Amino acid sequence: MTFDPMKLIKSREWMPECAPTYSRLQTEAEGGCGVVGLAASVGLPGKHILGPLIKMHNRGNGKGGGIAAVGLDHVQMRVPKDILDDHYLVQVAYVDPAFREELEREFIDVSYKVHTRYQVEESDDPLVLSALPVRPPQVWRYFVRALPERLQEFVQKRGLQELEARRAEDEFVNQTSFAINHKYYVQKGMKAFVMSHGRDMIIMKVVGYAEDVILFYRLENMTAHVWIGHQRYPTKGKVWHPGGAHPFMGLDEGLVHNGDFANYHSVSEYLAQKNVVPLFLTDTEVSVLLFDLLNRTYQYPLEYIIEALAPTTERDFHHLPEEKKPLYQAIQRTHIHGSPDGPWFFIIARNCFYQDKFQLIGITDPSMLRPQVFALVEGEVQIGLIGSEKQAIDSALSSIAEEHPSVPRQADVYWNARGGSHTDGGAFVFTLEKEGAHRKLSCTNKFSAPVQLDLDYDRQMDVALAAPLRPGGTDLLVEAGNGEEMFQRFLSALPGMDADAFRSLMQATVARASRSDTDLREMLKFLTLAIDRRYPSGIIRRSRITDKALEAVNLILRSIPKAGANGSSFCLVDNLDRNVPLAQGTDPVLVVDCRGFPMEGEEGPSFVIRDGHKKGYHHVIMIDACGQRFFGCGLGPGSQGLKIETFGTSGDYLASGLAGGEIEVHGNAQDQLGQIMASGKLVVHGDVGQTFMYGAKGGEAYIMGNAAGRPLINAVGRPRVIINGTCLDYLAESFMAGDPLNGGGFVVLNGMTFDPSGKPVDLPTPYPGGNLFSLASGGAIYVRDPLRKVTGDQLNGGRFGRMTEEDWRTILPLLQENERLFGISVDGFLLQKDGKEARPSEVYRKIEPSTAKGKPEDVLEDDI
Amino acid sequence: MSEQYDCVPEASWIPSEKLKFINRYVVERKDTCISCGLCGSLCPYGVHQRIEGHAKVLPPYSQRCIGPTCASNDFHCVSHCPTNSLSVRESETFSALGDVRWTTDMILATWHMAETGEMLPLDHPGNTGRAGGGFDHLHFKLGDVPEKVDYAEFSTAIDLNRRKSGERRRIAIPVYGGGMSYGSVSLHTMVARAKAAKAWGTYTCTGEGGYPAELVPFKDNVITQIATGLFGVKEETIMRAPIVEFKYAQGAKPGLGGHLLGDKNTPLVAKMREAVPNTSLFSPFPFHSVYSVEDHKKHLDWISSINPQALLSVKVSTPNDVEMVAIGSYYAGAHIVHLDGGYGGTGAAPEIAKKNIAMPIEYAIPKVHKFLTNEGVREDVTLIASGGMRTALDVAKAIALGADGVVIGTAEMVALGCVRCGNCESGRGCPRGIATTDPVLYLQMDTNWGAQRLTNLFSAWRKQWCHLLASFGMKDITELRGRTDLLRYDAGEEVRA
């Protein structure tokens, strides 16, 4: 019944002989890159992926960019629907167009029945062309099926008689493309190559930035259900051919990759044993070959493919359900040599032809070494997104929102995957299945557990709210009182509030803010609370409230005078006029409109903050940030008294080096926050990314949500941190922060989250990772673990110590500040166990270095 | 006169109070000597002397003896002594000192130069070691070396910023000091290095262990290091640094991170690093925030956002694809690509790692030099080599292989009196008070004394480079870069035998 994969492997026996003879050293070393992917229930035009790619410009170096699109429009593809659905769409890139006739004669026309062929349209805009270092290849599309007699011949010759006819044809296409690439890419020296071969999907790539692909091949209006894009950063300088750019093709799939394999050689050997060899001058091609092998040759379900790529090991393996263990063990035994080691992150777009599904898949490496963010938007138009940086996702949503009002500019949920874990498997899959004329999007993790949002909101109202806020308007709610009081009134009014009421509230807020500086401050306070806090949002969806509140913040602050005129203590600086005047008035506020500012460098907004600090501002508000980096860097020692607030998406390395000042991030933050932070305060009303507070020396930090991988590694001195959620793994490795009871540092891990109604709830376990406080020699972790879920096997060098009254006195002030900032009540929630108030030592546990002076937990009996 | 000759500081005689000059041979005279004075009249080197009017011959001046090979000479004192009172043997101290990389001759030569500021001839045995490979098998095809040269006519300066933008930073000699952390070496050692660097207009480096306040007066000549443990790295240390060095890996122990064993983590060191005293401190490998080249670029951008004026130096070891690392660093914004080969490292680097992991630096330099040249960016980047550069000739060889300049470490330690005993990892193990933070041991060295020793060493080295350039008919050390044609490979006798 089942087909023996060995037969497919045997059918490829001729292929290894075609392997290029150059050594690995001649190939291009891949660095990391910027990757983004989106899947939508409707076809989306290519222009929406343009924005995120431009936002991640600095993750590439212009030496390669590409996109893949799955689920195309048959009219745009110039073929009937059934042809698009079931013909192979073979795209050949002619680096040297002179070879086209020869290649068609020799391969295309003798192997395939070609239904339609045409050259892909190119831009003749001189601006587009001048941006490209090398003219991209001429690309021809062929909609083909194998010629029956040639297919028959192939099946006989390669011994694939037992294989299902259609799958044999798949292999025929695969081997034909291989033969083309071998002859025209390897032997003849990069004259032409097959850019993609699959049903209802294409890959396009160039030497240049990824946005150049869209502009050059005029993909701005081409629609597709699934898009992935890639900014490449190869380290070698002179790259002149696009063959090595991402995405790489498998049959019916395109893969982009961020990172590189430490065990490239081993993976290549493994593939060679299966008669699979790469032809292109780059090491990343093996990733897609690996995926294709597991998918098409072994015909594994996706879960097994992911397990083979990113195995579940150590503690996570032991926590797998019993029935999975033997299966996973077998997969690991068979495929461990092909499992990529090192930092990697794959995004795959594929057409599951046999199941009539499109998929967007993100897989992270088991050590979680690459940055990754997943996001989901529900509604009329459902969208799943994956990116290296959150601003890429937000940029895509802003762009889509212009076309589809039902899409908010904020995703309904953002999250990170925990690579190689028993919890989510480190992989999430967005699947588009047919539902009537459209497609329905669902999101599942590796174990097919769905990511469900349980959003209950009025869709019509949601769309009605999409239109921009208009000036003017009054609302009783905002007529009097300060921001705090308004927020309380807003909370009580919200459950009954409809779209019109909410809109007029927002408009009235903007109107009142223009009356005076005091009104402005209070309205800002109100909007900030509406953005930061978690609460039941009635029949309006939460992401829409945030969206509109941010819009109101931008409206208010963009309307203040540019150079502090009219005696106002507010002053606005934007990219057109970035001159910061000297601070004047009482409590002067500098507002920096980040729109249009570059991501980094001396022209970037971080230098405006420095400038503002020097010119006497004690309060700086960054609005509409879209990933700009290094906020709060370079202020030097003595930034006490300076407060920076950020709205929008602040970028990497925020507060890295902070010594004295205070930074408050309204929303999620990104990677590398608070590196070497010395003192001061950092507040994040959301999640933080990778290596949070690496090498920090001190300061206070309050994180409302989760931290991704490796927070507080190598931190010393006296950093005092509250993380209300959890971490992916490796929290406080090599922590060296002295004695927390004598001025040293610690982390409080509260292990909680908010449910959709804004109620605080406990996470299933406060810390799911297998490495907690490893190799630490100082400091402590206070983990809120009433059910004693954290176990000794998660500690490597640490131990459970006694939670004494002194410990509680040390952390209580921070927990109180945490309550003030996020509304997470100490008595009303944190100290609750089974719905009853509990003593701190019943709820909190102390993890300390095994060399610590005190007694371990198990000899404790003087409860507090 | 070359533009930078003004920077050359004065050398002065700066003997060591602790180090006695070590003889290669010991000449002994027994009591049976009758003071006939024959030996004195025979020896042309002046080992035996009798002052006019003295009854006895002076004790032998062993330092001048040429050793047992003299037996073939007709003035051989031992065979002519009428009472058989004379004997010549190898000095125990001499044979106990040194190793194949740092031979006794080399240590003594370095001490001599540090003491006097005078150069040794280019064919002096102290210029090369006996390691059986590396720079010890590379020799210059020396032309006629003039006896006297006018040092003012030669330029030994190099530019550290070769990009078209940013501040130009030119150093008078093609060397600067490598990173040695507070904790791995004493404060006095750091200050002595900084003083010498200031005198020469070059740089020294804090290493990874904090920026002691005592170094602040020398901040214009102090590179600060950002290494994987981020110990002691703060905004203020980055803001005051003219050059920031990112230590990704160390050639002596690539892939192993950094270690400061508990013994050396004294309360003072721990305070500087804000860590817990007496625990072993590890710097991880690699940077946890950098797992790819675009992370690397971001990392460099970060430091530029703190100090936009600082030059950025990226220190990497020499893996097989070292040229990819180099070009990637350049495109990420580095001004200096610093290749650290495997011959260096103090006694604290694990013996198994040293020399066994990284690619030999003499292969890495030309590989990277050629690659950068072919990429068309060689003139925009400064290529610095390090890892076991011991002498002026090693430096010159590295330059001839394609580097712009060199970073040194151990040579400075030897100039300060290091005897290469290799106990650097232990807290109280350093007999000279160099690699220790022990409050008693480190007082052995006075910083002015150390600074002058280093100044003298560079002074002597500069003279050697001038003579070398003169022999090739060159006036500027940058002319030597990439001139592999001036080198010859000679496996030496120990291999041929």
CSV table of C-alpha atoms in Angstrom, one decimal, chain A residues 198-488:
chain,number,residue,atom,x,y,z
A,198,GLY,CA,5.3,24.2,-8.4
A,199,ARG,CA,1.5,24.5,-8.7
A,200,ASP,CA,0.0,27.8,-8.1
A,201,MET,CA,3.1,29.4,-6.7
A,202,ILE,CA,6.1,31.4,-7.8
A,203,ILE,CA,9.5,32.5,-6.5
A,204,MET,CA,11.2,35.7,-7.8
A,205,LYS,CA,14.6,36.8,-6.7
A,206,VAL,CA,17.3,39.3,-7.7
A,207,VAL,CA,20.7,40.6,-6.7
A,208,GLY,CA,19.5,43.7,-4.8
A,209,TYR,CA,17.1,44.3,-2.0
A,210,ALA,CA,13.9,42.4,-1.7
A,211,GLU,CA,11.8,45.4,-2.5
A,212,ASP,CA,13.6,45.6,-5.8
A,213,VAL,CA,12.1,42.3,-6.8
A,214,ILE,CA,8.6,43.6,-6.4
A,215,LEU,CA,9.3,46.8,-8.2
A,216,PHE,CA,11.3,45.2,-11.1
A,217,TYR,CA,9.0,42.4,-11.8
A,218,ARG,CA,6.0,44.6,-11.2
A,219,LEU,CA,4.5,42.5,-8.5
A,220,GLU,CA,2.9,45.4,-6.6
A,221,ASN,CA,-0.6,44.5,-7.8
A,222,MET,CA,-0.1,40.7,-8.2
A,223,THR,CA,-2.2,39.0,-5.6
A,224,ALA,CA,-1.5,35.9,-3.7
A,225,HIS,CA,-2.8,34.3,-0.5
A,226,VAL,CA,0.7,33.6,1.0
A,227,TRP,CA,3.7,35.8,0.6
A,228,ILE,CA,7.2,35.4,2.0
A,229,GLY,CA,10.1,37.8,1.5
A,230,HIS,CA,13.7,37.8,2.3
A,231,GLN,CA,16.4,40.4,2.6
A,232,ARG,CA,19.7,38.7,2.2
A,233,TYR,CA,23.0,39.5,3.9
A,234,PRO,CA,25.6,37.3,2.3
A,235,THR,CA,29.0,38.2,3.5
A,236,LYS,CA,30.8,37.9,0.2
A,237,GLY,CA,31.0,41.2,-1.7
A,238,LYS,CA,30.6,40.6,-5.4
A,239,VAL,CA,27.5,38.7,-6.0
A,240,TRP,CA,26.2,39.0,-9.5
A,241,HIS,CA,23.7,36.2,-10.0
A,242,PRO,CA,20.4,35.8,-8.2
A,243,GLY,CA,20.6,32.0,-8.0
A,244,GLY,CA,21.9,32.1,-4.5
A,245,ALA,CA,19.2,34.5,-3.2
A,246,HIS,CA,16.3,33.2,-1.2
A,247,PRO,CA,13.6,31.8,-1.4
A,248,PHE,CA,14.9,28.4,-2.4
A,249,MET,CA,12.5,26.2,-4.3
A,250,GLY,CA,11.2,22.8,-3.5
A,251,LEU,CA,8.3,21.4,-5.5
A,252,ASP,CA,5.3,23.4,-4.6
A,253,GLU,CA,7.2,25.3,-2.0
A,254,GLY,CA,9.5,28.2,-1.3
A,255,LEU,CA,11.7,28.5,1.8
A,256,VAL,CA,13.5,31.5,3.3
A,257,HIS,CA,16.0,31.1,6.0
A,258,ASN,CA,17.6,33.3,8.5
A,259,GLY,CA,20.8,32.1,10.1
A,260,ASP,CA,23.3,29.4,9.2
A,261,PHE,CA,24.1,25.8,10.0
A,262,ALA,CA,27.0,24.9,12.1
A,263,ASN,CA,26.8,21.3,10.8
A,264,TYR,CA,26.4,22.1,7.1
A,265,HIS,CA,28.8,19.4,6.2
A,266,SER,CA,26.9,16.8,8.1
A,267,VAL,CA,23.6,17.8,6.6
A,268,SER,CA,25.1,17.7,3.1
A,269,GLU,CA,26.5,14.2,3.8
A,270,TYR,CA,23.1,13.1,5.0
A,271,LEU,CA,21.4,14.5,1.9
A,272,ALA,CA,24.1,12.9,-0.3
A,273,GLN,CA,23.3,9.5,1.1
A,274,LYS,CA,19.8,10.1,-0.1
A,275,ASN,CA,21.1,11.1,-3.6
A,276,VAL,CA,20.2,14.8,-3.0
A,277,VAL,CA,22.9,17.3,-3.9
A,278,PRO,CA,22.7,21.1,-4.0
A,279,LEU,CA,23.7,22.9,-7.2
A,280,PHE,CA,23.7,26.6,-6.3
A,281,LEU,CA,26.7,28.4,-4.8
A,282,THR,CA,25.2,28.8,-1.4
A,283,ASP,CA,24.8,26.6,1.6
A,284,THR,CA,21.3,27.5,2.4
A,285,GLU,CA,19.8,25.5,-0.5
A,286,VAL,CA,20.2,22.4,1.6
A,287,SER,CA,17.5,23.5,3.9
A,288,VAL,CA,14.8,23.3,1.3
A,289,LEU,CA,16.3,20.1,-0.1
A,290,LEU,CA,15.9,18.7,3.4
A,291,PHE,CA,12.3,19.8,3.7
A,292,ASP,CA,11.5,18.5,0.3
A,293,LEU,CA,13.1,15.1,1.1
A,294,LEU,CA,11.1,14.7,4.3
A,295,ASN,CA,8.0,15.9,2.6
A,296,ARG,CA,7.9,14.3,-0.8
A,297,THR,CA,10.2,11.3,-0.4
A,298,TYR,CA,9.3,10.2,3.1
A,299,GLN,CA,5.9,11.8,2.8
A,300,TYR,CA,5.9,12.7,6.5
A,301,PRO,CA,3.2,14.7,8.0
A,302,LEU,CA,4.3,18.2,8.9
A,303,GLU,CA,4.7,17.3,12.6
A,304,TYR,CA,7.3,14.7,11.8
A,305,ILE,CA,9.1,17.0,9.4
A,306,ILE,CA,9.4,19.6,12.1
A,307,GLU,CA,10.6,17.0,14.6
A,308,ALA,CA,13.2,15.8,12.1
A,309,LEU,CA,14.4,19.3,11.6
A,310,ALA,CA,14.2,20.6,15.2
A,311,PRO,CA,14.2,17.6,17.5
A,312,THR,CA,12.6,17.7,21.0
A,313,THR,CA,15.4,16.9,23.4
A,314,GLU,CA,16.3,16.7,27.1
A,315,ARG,CA,13.7,17.9,29.5
A,316,ASP,CA,11.2,18.7,26.8
A,317,PHE,CA,11.4,15.2,25.5
A,318,HIS,CA,10.6,13.8,28.9
A,319,HIS,CA,7.5,16.0,29.0
A,320,LEU,CA,6.2,14.7,25.8
A,321,PRO,CA,3.1,12.5,26.0
A,322,GLU,CA,4.1,8.9,26.4
A,323,GLU,CA,2.7,7.9,23.0
A,324,LYS,CA,4.8,10.4,21.2
A,325,LYS,CA,8.1,9.4,22.8
A,326,PRO,CA,8.8,6.2,20.8
A,327,LEU,CA,7.8,7.9,17.6
A,328,TYR,CA,9.9,11.0,18.2
A,329,GLN,CA,12.8,8.8,19.2
A,330,ALA,CA,12.5,6.9,16.0
A,331,ILE,CA,12.5,10.1,14.0
A,332,GLN,CA,15.5,11.4,15.8
A,333,ARG,CA,17.4,8.2,15.4
A,334,THR,CA,16.8,8.2,11.7
A,335,HIS,CA,17.2,11.9,10.9
A,336,ILE,CA,19.4,13.4,13.6
A,337,HIS,CA,22.3,13.8,11.1
A,338,GLY,CA,20.2,15.8,8.9
A,339,SER,CA,19.0,18.0,11.6
A,340,PRO,CA,20.4,21.5,11.2
A,341,ASP,CA,22.4,22.7,14.2
A,342,GLY,CA,23.0,26.3,15.1
A,343,PRO,CA,21.0,29.5,14.6
A,344,TRP,CA,18.3,29.1,12.0
A,345,PHE,CA,14.7,30.1,11.4
A,346,PHE,CA,12.7,28.9,8.4
A,347,ILE,CA,9.7,30.4,6.8
A,348,ILE,CA,8.0,28.2,4.3
A,349,ALA,CA,5.2,29.0,1.9
A,350,ARG,CA,3.7,26.0,0.2
A,351,ASN,CA,0.9,24.7,-1.8
A,352,CYS,CA,-0.3,21.4,-0.4
A,353,PHE,CA,-1.7,20.3,-3.7
A,354,TYR,CA,-3.0,16.9,-2.5
A,355,GLN,CA,-4.9,18.4,0.3
A,356,ASP,CA,-6.0,21.6,-1.5
A,357,LYS,CA,-4.4,23.8,1.2
A,358,PHE,CA,-2.0,26.7,1.2
A,359,GLN,CA,0.4,26.9,4.2
A,360,LEU,CA,2.7,29.4,5.8
A,361,ILE,CA,5.0,27.7,8.2
A,362,GLY,CA,7.6,29.2,10.6
A,363,ILE,CA,10.1,26.8,12.3
A,364,THR,CA,12.6,27.9,14.9
A,365,ASP,CA,15.8,26.1,15.9
A,366,PRO,CA,15.7,24.3,19.2
A,367,SER,CA,18.1,26.7,20.8
A,368,MET,CA,16.0,29.7,19.8
A,369,LEU,CA,19.0,31.7,18.5
A,370,ARG,CA,17.2,33.7,15.9
A,371,PRO,CA,14.6,36.5,16.5
A,372,GLN,CA,11.1,35.6,15.4
A,373,VAL,CA,7.7,37.0,16.0
A,374,PHE,CA,4.3,35.4,15.1
A,375,ALA,CA,1.1,37.3,14.9
A,376,LEU,CA,-2.5,36.7,14.0
A,377,VAL,CA,-5.4,38.9,12.9
A,378,GLU,CA,-9.0,37.6,13.0
A,379,GLY,CA,-11.9,39.1,11.2
A,380,GLU,CA,-13.4,39.5,7.7
A,381,VAL,CA,-9.8,39.2,6.5
A,382,GLN,CA,-7.8,36.8,8.5
A,383,ILE,CA,-4.1,37.2,8.4
A,384,GLY,CA,-1.2,35.2,9.9
A,385,LEU,CA,2.2,36.8,10.0
A,386,ILE,CA,5.7,35.8,10.7
A,387,GLY,CA,8.7,38.1,10.9
A,388,SER,CA,12.2,38.7,12.2
A,389,GLU,CA,11.1,41.9,13.8
A,390,LYS,CA,7.7,43.1,15.0
A,391,GLN,CA,7.8,46.3,13.0
A,392,ALA,CA,7.8,44.2,9.8
A,393,ILE,CA,4.5,42.7,10.9
A,394,ASP,CA,3.0,46.1,11.9
A,395,SER,CA,4.1,47.6,8.6
A,396,ALA,CA,2.4,44.9,6.6
A,397,LEU,CA,-0.8,45.4,8.7
A,398,SER,CA,-0.8,49.2,8.2
A,399,SER,CA,-0.5,48.6,4.5
A,400,ILE,CA,-3.2,46.0,4.4
A,401,ALA,CA,-5.5,48.1,6.6
A,402,GLU,CA,-5.6,50.7,3.8
A,403,GLU,CA,-7.1,48.2,1.4
A,404,HIS,CA,-9.1,46.2,3.9
A,405,PRO,CA,-10.7,48.3,6.6
A,406,SER,CA,-11.5,45.3,8.7
A,407,VAL,CA,-7.8,44.8,9.4
A,408,PRO,CA,-6.5,46.7,12.4
A,409,ARG,CA,-3.0,48.2,12.3
A,410,GLN,CA,-2.2,46.1,15.4
A,411,ALA,CA,-2.4,42.3,15.3
A,412,ASP,CA,-4.9,40.7,17.7
A,413,VAL,CA,-2.0,38.7,19.2
A,414,TYR,CA,1.8,38.5,18.9
A,415,TRP,CA,3.9,35.7,20.3
A,416,ASN,CA,7.2,33.8,20.1
A,417,ALA,CA,7.7,30.1,19.5
A,418,ARG,CA,9.8,28.0,21.9
A,419,GLY,CA,12.0,26.0,19.6
A,420,GLY,CA,12.3,22.2,20.1
A,421,SER,CA,9.8,22.3,23.0
A,422,HIS,CA,7.1,20.0,24.2
A,423,THR,CA,4.8,23.0,24.6
A,424,ASP,CA,4.5,24.4,21.0
A,425,GLY,CA,7.2,22.6,19.2
A,426,GLY,CA,8.8,25.8,18.1
A,427,ALA,CA,6.7,25.9,15.0
A,428,PHE,CA,3.4,27.5,13.9
A,429,VAL,CA,1.5,26.8,10.8
A,430,PHE,CA,-1.0,29.0,9.1
A,431,THR,CA,-3.3,26.9,6.9
A,432,LEU,CA,-5.7,28.2,4.3
A,433,GLU,CA,-8.5,25.9,3.4
A,434,LYS,CA,-11.2,26.4,0.9
A,435,GLU,CA,-14.4,27.7,2.3
A,436,GLY,CA,-16.9,28.8,-0.3
A,437,ALA,CA,-15.3,31.3,-2.7
A,438,HIS,CA,-12.7,32.3,-0.1
A,439,ARG,CA,-10.3,30.5,2.1
A,440,LYS,CA,-10.4,30.2,5.9
A,441,LEU,CA,-7.2,30.6,7.9
A,442,SER,CA,-6.4,28.6,10.9
A,443,CYS,CA,-3.3,28.6,13.0
A,444,THR,CA,-1.9,25.6,14.8
A,445,ASN,CA,1.4,24.7,16.5
A,446,LYS,CA,3.6,21.7,15.7
A,447,PHE,CA,1.2,19.4,17.6
A,448,SER,CA,-1.8,20.7,15.7
A,449,ALA,CA,-3.1,22.5,18.7
A,450,PRO,CA,-5.0,25.5,17.5
A,451,VAL,CA,-4.1,29.1,18.4
A,452,GLN,CA,-7.5,30.4,19.2
A,453,LEU,CA,-8.3,34.0,20.0
A,454,ASP,CA,-12.0,33.7,21.1
A,455,LEU,CA,-12.6,37.2,19.9
A,456,ASP,CA,-16.1,38.3,20.4
A,457,TYR,CA,-16.7,41.6,18.8
A,458,ASP,CA,-19.1,43.3,16.4
A,459,ARG,CA,-17.7,43.1,13.0
A,460,GLN,CA,-19.7,45.9,11.4
A,461,MET,CA,-18.7,48.3,14.1
A,462,ASP,CA,-15.1,47.2,13.8
A,463,VAL,CA,-15.1,48.2,10.1
A,464,ALA,CA,-17.0,51.4,10.9
A,465,LEU,CA,-14.2,52.3,13.2
A,466,ALA,CA,-11.5,51.8,10.6
A,467,ALA,CA,-12.1,55.2,8.9
A,468,PRO,CA,-9.7,57.9,10.2
A,469,LEU,CA,-10.7,60.0,13.2
A,470,ARG,CA,-12.1,63.4,12.1
A,471,PRO,CA,-11.4,66.7,13.9
A,472,GLY,CA,-13.8,68.1,16.4
A,473,GLY,CA,-16.5,66.6,18.6
A,474,THR,CA,-17.5,66.5,22.2
A,475,ASP,CA,-18.2,63.8,24.6
A,476,LEU,CA,-19.4,64.0,28.1
A,477,LEU,CA,-16.9,61.4,29.1
A,478,VAL,CA,-13.9,63.7,28.4
A,479,GLU,CA,-15.4,67.1,29.4
A,480,ALA,CA,-13.9,67.1,32.8
A,481,GLY,CA,-11.5,65.4,35.1
A,482,ASN,CA,-8.0,64.2,34.8
A,483,GLY,CA,-6.7,61.3,32.6
A,484,GLU,CA,-7.0,58.7,35.4
A,485,GLU,CA,-10.6,59.5,36.2
A,486,MET,CA,-11.4,59.5,32.5
A,487,PHE,CA,-9.9,56.1,32.1
A,488,GLN,CA,-12.0,54.8,35.0
